[in-house]
């Protein structure tokens, strides 16, 4: 079910949808494939919006999708892509055949990702599955209502949920598969993945995609 999903580091993800390549928050990309059909950005922090890495994956027809409030910052990458499309939280869009929904992504008590910044997570409809990429968020009321088959959730703490809180969210959502992200490099320890897995309830399957 998840063979088409690669996690590089942090929230840097690639999803293959048949012959289309979808990147989310490309960061620390080692190769220069220039194969992205879509690049989705959750918010404007340097480890999520990296023009240097966008340049490595973007091609002549790449569509860059960003939250509306970071449109001016996204113009830093305008020459690297074919066009830029902006989205608000809580909307559905069909962008050249890619169906996406946006979910508000924010901290509840921490100051790092405020709700009024209107940053987002994404639900992608790929190959009949709903894939939720939560972005940098806590277990918000909006996140708890997501319906998905696969959930990629941050577990590193500090700027996002920690491993136990992320497991609680996943247990509420009850996807078939949960994939922890955003740990083991800038924030969080590699062992946080095991803490997450230990707290996720059956029959949800936990898969590790980040390698250390």
PDB file of C-alpha atoms in Angstrom:
ATOM      1  CA  UNK A   1       0.000   0.000   0.000  1.00  0.00           C
ATOM      2  CA  UNK A   2       2.925   2.366   0.659  1.00  0.00           C
ATOM      3  CA  UNK A   3       5.484   1.206  -1.899  1.00  0.00           C
ATOM      4  CA  UNK A   4       4.923   4.465  -3.767  1.00  0.00           C
ATOM      5  CA  UNK A   5       5.890   6.616  -0.746  1.00  0.00           C
ATOM      6  CA  UNK A   6       9.446   7.732   0.030  1.00  0.00           C
ATOM      7  CA  UNK A   7      10.444   9.840   3.040  1.00  0.00           C
ATOM      8  CA  UNK A   8      13.856  11.509   2.767  1.00  0.00           C
ATOM      9  CA  UNK A   9      14.154  13.459   6.029  1.00  0.00           C
ATOM     10  CA  UNK A  10      12.010  15.794   8.120  1.00  0.00           C
ATOM     11  CA  UNK A  11       8.715  16.167   6.191  1.00  0.00           C
ATOM     12  CA  UNK A  12      10.400  15.663   2.827  1.00  0.00           C
ATOM     13  CA  UNK A  13       8.251  13.135   0.990  1.00  0.00           C
ATOM     14  CA  UNK A  14       7.836  11.792  -2.543  1.00  0.00           C
ATOM     15  CA  UNK A  15       4.681  10.012  -3.676  1.00  0.00           C
ATOM     16  CA  UNK A  16       4.458   8.295  -7.053  1.00  0.00           C
ATOM     17  CA  UNK A  17       0.998   8.275  -8.630  1.00  0.00           C
ATOM     18  CA  UNK A  18       1.314   6.080 -11.698  1.00  0.00           C
ATOM     19  CA  UNK A  19       3.556   8.196 -13.937  1.00  0.00           C
ATOM     20  CA  UNK A  20       3.359  11.366 -11.815  1.00  0.00           C
ATOM     21  CA  UNK A  21       5.815  12.413  -9.134  1.00  0.00           C
ATOM     22  CA  UNK A  22       4.493  14.421  -6.191  1.00  0.00           C
ATOM     23  CA  UNK A  23       6.910  16.002  -3.717  1.00  0.00           C
ATOM     24  CA  UNK A  24       5.973  17.477  -0.353  1.00  0.00           C
ATOM     25  CA  UNK A  25       8.402  19.872   1.387  1.00  0.00           C
ATOM     26  CA  UNK A  26      11.516  18.687  -0.490  1.00  0.00           C
ATOM     27  CA  UNK A  27      14.559  19.103   1.762  1.00  0.00           C
ATOM     28  CA  UNK A  28      18.094  17.693   1.747  1.00  0.00           C
ATOM     29  CA  UNK A  29      17.493  16.010  -1.618  1.00  0.00           C
ATOM     30  CA  UNK A  30      20.736  14.317  -2.631  1.00  0.00           C
ATOM     31  CA  UNK A  31      20.075  13.706  -6.323  1.00  0.00           C
ATOM     32  CA  UNK A  32      18.765  16.121  -8.952  1.00  0.00           C
ATOM     33  CA  UNK A  33      15.961  14.163 -10.643  1.00  0.00           C
ATOM     34  CA  UNK A  34      14.033  17.157 -12.039  1.00  0.00           C
ATOM     35  CA  UNK A  35      10.998  14.883 -12.243  1.00  0.00           C
ATOM     36  CA  UNK A  36       8.389  16.654 -10.092  1.00  0.00           C
ATOM     37  CA  UNK A  37       4.942  17.083 -11.572  1.00  0.00           C
ATOM     38  CA  UNK A  38       3.762  18.707  -8.352  1.00  0.00           C
ATOM     39  CA  UNK A  39       5.547  20.192  -5.346  1.00  0.00           C
ATOM     40  CA  UNK A  40       3.376  20.841  -2.299  1.00  0.00           C
ATOM     41  CA  UNK A  41       4.650  23.087   0.482  1.00  0.00           C
ATOM     42  CA  UNK A  42       3.066  22.997   3.944  1.00  0.00           C
ATOM     43  CA  UNK A  43       4.601  26.235   5.287  1.00  0.00           C
ATOM     44  CA  UNK A  44       7.501  28.618   4.891  1.00  0.00           C
ATOM     45  CA  UNK A  45      10.072  27.391   7.435  1.00  0.00           C
ATOM     46  CA  UNK A  46      13.468  26.659   5.875  1.00  0.00           C
ATOM     47  CA  UNK A  47      13.245  22.887   6.344  1.00  0.00           C
ATOM     48  CA  UNK A  48       9.928  22.794   4.460  1.00  0.00           C
ATOM     49  CA  UNK A  49      10.286  25.546   1.851  1.00  0.00           C
ATOM     50  CA  UNK A  50      13.764  25.177   0.394  1.00  0.00           C
ATOM     51  CA  UNK A  51      14.280  26.775  -3.046  1.00  0.00           C
ATOM     52  CA  UNK A  52      17.628  24.956  -3.229  1.00  0.00           C
ATOM     53  CA  UNK A  53      15.840  21.611  -3.054  1.00  0.00           C
ATOM     54  CA  UNK A  54      12.926  22.703  -5.208  1.00  0.00           C
ATOM     55  CA  UNK A  55      15.508  23.437  -7.899  1.00  0.00           C
ATOM     56  CA  UNK A  56      16.751  19.834  -7.684  1.00  0.00           C
ATOM     57  CA  UNK A  57      13.356  18.216  -8.213  1.00  0.00           C
ATOM     58  CA  UNK A  58      11.518  20.751 -10.401  1.00  0.00           C
ATOM     59  CA  UNK A  59      11.116  20.255 -14.133  1.00  0.00           C
ATOM     60  CA  UNK A  60       9.736  22.325 -16.977  1.00  0.00           C
ATOM     61  CA  UNK A  61       6.099  21.492 -16.160  1.00  0.00           C
ATOM     62  CA  UNK A  62       6.191  21.491 -12.352  1.00  0.00           C
ATOM     63  CA  UNK A  63       3.268  23.012 -10.465  1.00  0.00           C
ATOM     64  CA  UNK A  64       4.175  24.478  -7.062  1.00  0.00           C
ATOM     65  CA  UNK A  65       1.342  24.523  -4.512  1.00  0.00           C
ATOM     66  CA  UNK A  66       1.721  26.706  -1.411  1.00  0.00           C
ATOM     67  CA  UNK A  67      -0.434  28.236   1.328  1.00  0.00           C
ATOM     68  CA  UNK A  68      -1.823  31.575   0.175  1.00  0.00           C
ATOM     69  CA  UNK A  69      -0.157  33.591   2.927  1.00  0.00           C
ATOM     70  CA  UNK A  70       3.297  32.538   1.749  1.00  0.00           C
ATOM     71  CA  UNK A  71       2.727  33.510  -1.869  1.00  0.00           C
ATOM     72  CA  UNK A  72       5.242  36.360  -1.809  1.00  0.00           C
ATOM     73  CA  UNK A  73       7.919  34.097  -0.303  1.00  0.00           C
ATOM     74  CA  UNK A  74       7.087  31.398  -2.837  1.00  0.00           C
ATOM     75  CA  UNK A  75       8.051  33.823  -5.586  1.00  0.00           C
ATOM     76  CA  UNK A  76      11.653  32.997  -4.638  1.00  0.00           C
ATOM     77  CA  UNK A  77      11.038  29.753  -6.544  1.00  0.00           C
ATOM     78  CA  UNK A  78       8.922  31.211  -9.358  1.00  0.00           C
ATOM     79  CA  UNK A  79      11.668  30.847 -11.966  1.00  0.00           C
ATOM     80  CA  UNK A  80      12.112  27.175 -11.060  1.00  0.00           C
ATOM     81  CA  UNK A  81       8.561  25.996 -11.836  1.00  0.00           C
ATOM     82  CA  UNK A  82       5.912  26.368 -14.502  1.00  0.00           C
ATOM     83  CA  UNK A  83       3.357  28.001 -12.203  1.00  0.00           C
ATOM     84  CA  UNK A  84       2.445  28.591  -8.583  1.00  0.00           C
ATOM     85  CA  UNK A  85      -1.000  27.840  -7.138  1.00  0.00           C
ATOM     86  CA  UNK A  86      -2.046  29.006  -3.680  1.00  0.00           C
ATOM     87  CA  UNK A  87      -4.457  27.287  -1.294  1.00  0.00           C
ATOM     88  CA  UNK A  88      -6.178  28.128   1.965  1.00  0.00           C
ATOM     89  CA  UNK A  89      -6.810  25.703   4.845  1.00  0.00           C
ATOM     90  CA  UNK A  90      -9.944  23.592   4.685  1.00  0.00           C
ATOM     91  CA  UNK A  91     -10.488  23.483   0.923  1.00  0.00           C
ATOM     92  CA  UNK A  92     -10.765  20.858  -1.832  1.00  0.00           C
ATOM     93  CA  UNK A  93      -9.005  21.419  -5.150  1.00  0.00           C
ATOM     94  CA  UNK A  94      -8.585  19.447  -8.341  1.00  0.00           C
ATOM     95  CA  UNK A  95      -5.341  20.706  -9.855  1.00  0.00           C
ATOM     96  CA  UNK A  96      -4.823  19.260 -13.319  1.00  0.00           C
ATOM     97  CA  UNK A  97      -6.203  15.930 -12.120  1.00  0.00           C
ATOM     98  CA  UNK A  98      -4.507  15.876  -8.721  1.00  0.00           C
ATOM     99  CA  UNK A  99      -7.191  15.914  -6.043  1.00  0.00           C
ATOM    100  CA  UNK A 100      -6.124  17.525  -2.790  1.00  0.00           C
ATOM    101  CA  UNK A 101      -7.744  18.664   0.419  1.00  0.00           C
ATOM    102  CA  UNK A 102      -6.040  21.026   2.839  1.00  0.00           C
ATOM    103  CA  UNK A 103      -6.157  20.678   6.610  1.00  0.00           C
ATOM    104  CA  UNK A 104      -5.176  23.501   9.006  1.00  0.00           C
ATOM    105  CA  UNK A 105      -1.761  22.793  10.547  1.00  0.00           C
ATOM    106  CA  UNK A 106      -0.835  24.659  13.714  1.00  0.00           C
ATOM    107  CA  UNK A 107       0.347  24.467  17.313  1.00  0.00           C
ATOM    108  CA  UNK A 108      -2.174  24.587  20.133  1.00  0.00           C
ATOM    109  CA  UNK A 109       0.018  26.030  22.881  1.00  0.00           C
ATOM    110  CA  UNK A 110       3.402  26.498  21.203  1.00  0.00           C
ATOM    111  CA  UNK A 111       4.299  29.686  19.292  1.00  0.00           C
ATOM    112  CA  UNK A 112       6.071  28.142  16.313  1.00  0.00           C
ATOM    113  CA  UNK A 113       3.133  27.475  13.986  1.00  0.00           C
ATOM    114  CA  UNK A 114       0.216  29.768  14.727  1.00  0.00           C
ATOM    115  CA  UNK A 115      -3.288  29.160  13.472  1.00  0.00           C
ATOM    116  CA  UNK A 116      -3.558  32.608  11.909  1.00  0.00           C
ATOM    117  CA  UNK A 117      -0.564  31.836   9.675  1.00  0.00           C
ATOM    118  CA  UNK A 118      -2.996  29.543   7.786  1.00  0.00           C
ATOM    119  CA  UNK A 119      -0.435  26.864   7.046  1.00  0.00           C
ATOM    120  CA  UNK A 120      -1.641  23.471   5.898  1.00  0.00           C
ATOM    121  CA  UNK A 121      -1.402  19.738   5.805  1.00  0.00           C
ATOM    122  CA  UNK A 122      -2.603  17.899   2.711  1.00  0.00           C
ATOM    123  CA  UNK A 123      -4.841  14.956   1.948  1.00  0.00           C
ATOM    124  CA  UNK A 124      -3.989  13.514  -1.465  1.00  0.00           C
ATOM    125  CA  UNK A 125      -6.228  11.136  -3.341  1.00  0.00           C
ATOM    126  CA  UNK A 126      -3.802   8.724  -4.971  1.00  0.00           C
ATOM    127  CA  UNK A 127      -4.657   5.371  -6.519  1.00  0.00           C
ATOM    128  CA  UNK A 128      -7.941   5.171  -4.638  1.00  0.00           C
ATOM    129  CA  UNK A 129      -6.311   5.940  -1.274  1.00  0.00           C
ATOM    130  CA  UNK A 130      -6.477   9.029   0.901  1.00  0.00           C
ATOM    131  CA  UNK A 131      -2.972   9.969   2.050  1.00  0.00           C
ATOM    132  CA  UNK A 132      -2.745  12.525   4.864  1.00  0.00           C
ATOM    133  CA  UNK A 133       0.471  14.516   5.195  1.00  0.00           C
ATOM    134  CA  UNK A 134      -0.126  16.405   8.417  1.00  0.00           C
ATOM    135  CA  UNK A 135       2.660  18.986   8.153  1.00  0.00           C
ATOM    136  CA  UNK A 136       3.957  20.712  11.271  1.00  0.00           C
ATOM    137  CA  UNK A 137       1.010  20.452  13.605  1.00  0.00           C
ATOM    138  CA  UNK A 138      -0.289  19.372  16.961  1.00  0.00           C
ATOM    139  CA  UNK A 139      -3.266  17.057  17.416  1.00  0.00           C
ATOM    140  CA  UNK A 140      -5.766  19.788  16.578  1.00  0.00           C
ATOM    141  CA  UNK A 141      -9.528  19.440  16.391  1.00  0.00           C
ATOM    142  CA  UNK A 142      -9.287  19.634  12.592  1.00  0.00           C
ATOM    143  CA  UNK A 143      -6.620  16.934  12.436  1.00  0.00           C
ATOM    144  CA  UNK A 144      -8.767  14.631  14.550  1.00  0.00           C
ATOM    145  CA  UNK A 145     -11.558  14.702  11.954  1.00  0.00           C
ATOM    146  CA  UNK A 146      -9.406  13.640   8.994  1.00  0.00           C
ATOM    147  CA  UNK A 147     -10.473  10.525   7.110  1.00  0.00           C
ATOM    148  CA  UNK A 148      -7.516   8.739   5.570  1.00  0.00           C
ATOM    149  CA  UNK A 149      -6.057   5.372   4.630  1.00  0.00           C
ATOM    150  CA  UNK A 150      -2.434   6.392   5.208  1.00  0.00           C
ATOM    151  CA  UNK A 151      -1.248   9.027   7.694  1.00  0.00           C
ATOM    152  CA  UNK A 152       2.186  10.651   7.733  1.00  0.00           C
ATOM    153  CA  UNK A 153       2.476  12.488  11.036  1.00  0.00           C
ATOM    154  CA  UNK A 154       5.262  14.458  12.744  1.00  0.00           C
ATOM    155  CA  UNK A 155       6.556  12.937  15.975  1.00  0.00           C
ATOM    156  CA  UNK A 156       9.699  14.899  16.875  1.00  0.00           C
ATOM    157  CA  UNK A 157       8.216  17.180  19.498  1.00  0.00           C
ATOM    158  CA  UNK A 158       9.488  20.750  20.116  1.00  0.00           C
ATOM    159  CA  UNK A 159       7.765  22.252  17.049  1.00  0.00           C
ATOM    160  CA  UNK A 160       5.114  19.567  16.590  1.00  0.00           C
ATOM    161  CA  UNK A 161       3.460  16.673  18.392  1.00  0.00           C
ATOM    162  CA  UNK A 162       5.761  14.289  20.185  1.00  0.00           C
ATOM    163  CA  UNK A 163       5.677  10.540  19.571  1.00  0.00           C
ATOM    164  CA  UNK A 164       2.988   9.746  22.144  1.00  0.00           C
ATOM    165  CA  UNK A 165       0.684  12.601  21.109  1.00  0.00           C
ATOM    166  CA  UNK A 166       1.105  11.622  17.471  1.00  0.00           C
ATOM    167  CA  UNK A 167       0.177   8.036  18.333  1.00  0.00           C
ATOM    168  CA  UNK A 168      -2.952   9.300  20.101  1.00  0.00           C
ATOM    169  CA  UNK A 169      -3.934  11.202  16.966  1.00  0.00           C
ATOM    170  CA  UNK A 170      -3.354   8.158  14.767  1.00  0.00           C
ATOM    171  CA  UNK A 171      -5.402   5.992  17.119  1.00  0.00           C
ATOM    172  CA  UNK A 172      -8.249   8.472  16.697  1.00  0.00           C
ATOM    173  CA  UNK A 173      -7.949   8.549  12.885  1.00  0.00           C
ATOM    174  CA  UNK A 174      -7.557   4.776  12.519  1.00  0.00           C
ATOM    175  CA  UNK A 175      -5.807   4.675   9.138  1.00  0.00           C
ATOM    176  CA  UNK A 176      -4.600   1.372   7.759  1.00  0.00           C
ATOM    177  CA  UNK A 177      -0.982   2.564   7.874  1.00  0.00           C
ATOM    178  CA  UNK A 178       0.797   5.247   9.913  1.00  0.00           C
ATOM    179  CA  UNK A 179       4.217   6.602   8.920  1.00  0.00           C
ATOM    180  CA  UNK A 180       6.177   8.782  11.386  1.00  0.00           C
ATOM    181  CA  UNK A 181       8.054  11.777   9.972  1.00  0.00           C
ATOM    182  CA  UNK A 182       9.855  14.911  11.206  1.00  0.00           C
ATOM    183  CA  UNK A 183      12.206  13.246  13.680  1.00  0.00           C
ATOM    184  CA  UNK A 184      15.756  12.022  14.015  1.00  0.00           C
ATOM    185  CA  UNK A 185      17.560  14.954  12.385  1.00  0.00           C
ATOM    186  CA  UNK A 186      16.791  18.572  13.306  1.00  0.00           C
ATOM    187  CA  UNK A 187      14.417  17.577  16.083  1.00  0.00           C
ATOM    188  CA  UNK A 188      13.600  14.315  17.803  1.00  0.00           C
ATOM    189  CA  UNK A 189      15.682  11.183  18.270  1.00  0.00           C
ATOM    190  CA  UNK A 190      15.769   8.186  15.920  1.00  0.00           C
ATOM    191  CA  UNK A 191      14.309   6.144  18.783  1.00  0.00           C
ATOM    192  CA  UNK A 192      11.143   8.259  18.766  1.00  0.00           C
ATOM    193  CA  UNK A 193       9.898   6.056  15.953  1.00  0.00           C
ATOM    194  CA  UNK A 194       9.826   3.053  18.269  1.00  0.00           C
ATOM    195  CA  UNK A 195       8.018   5.062  20.968  1.00  0.00           C
ATOM    196  CA  UNK A 196       5.435   6.020  18.371  1.00  0.00           C
ATOM    197  CA  UNK A 197       5.002   2.436  17.184  1.00  0.00           C
ATOM    198  CA  UNK A 198       4.664   1.133  20.739  1.00  0.00           C
ATOM    199  CA  UNK A 199       1.764   3.503  21.346  1.00  0.00           C
ATOM    200  CA  UNK A 200      -0.138   2.937  18.100  1.00  0.00           C
ATOM    201  CA  UNK A 201      -2.933   0.427  18.585  1.00  0.00           C
ATOM    202  CA  UNK A 202      -3.720  -2.607  16.452  1.00  0.00           C
ATOM    203  CA  UNK A 203      -4.764  -3.112  13.724  1.00  0.00           C
ATOM    204  CA  UNK A 204      -3.020   0.060  12.525  1.00  0.00           C
ATOM    205  CA  UNK A 205       0.284  -0.840  10.876  1.00  0.00           C
ATOM    206  CA  UNK A 206       3.301   1.399  11.514  1.00  0.00           C
ATOM    207  CA  UNK A 207       5.894   1.665   8.751  1.00  0.00           C
ATOM    208  CA  UNK A 208       9.262   3.394   9.037  1.00  0.00           C
ATOM    209  CA  UNK A 209      10.364   5.219   5.901  1.00  0.00           C
ATOM    210  CA  UNK A 210      13.183   7.402   7.259  1.00  0.00           C
ATOM    211  CA  UNK A 211      16.516   5.588   7.429  1.00  0.00           C
ATOM    212  CA  UNK A 212      19.341   6.627   9.761  1.00  0.00           C
TER     213      UNK A 212
END
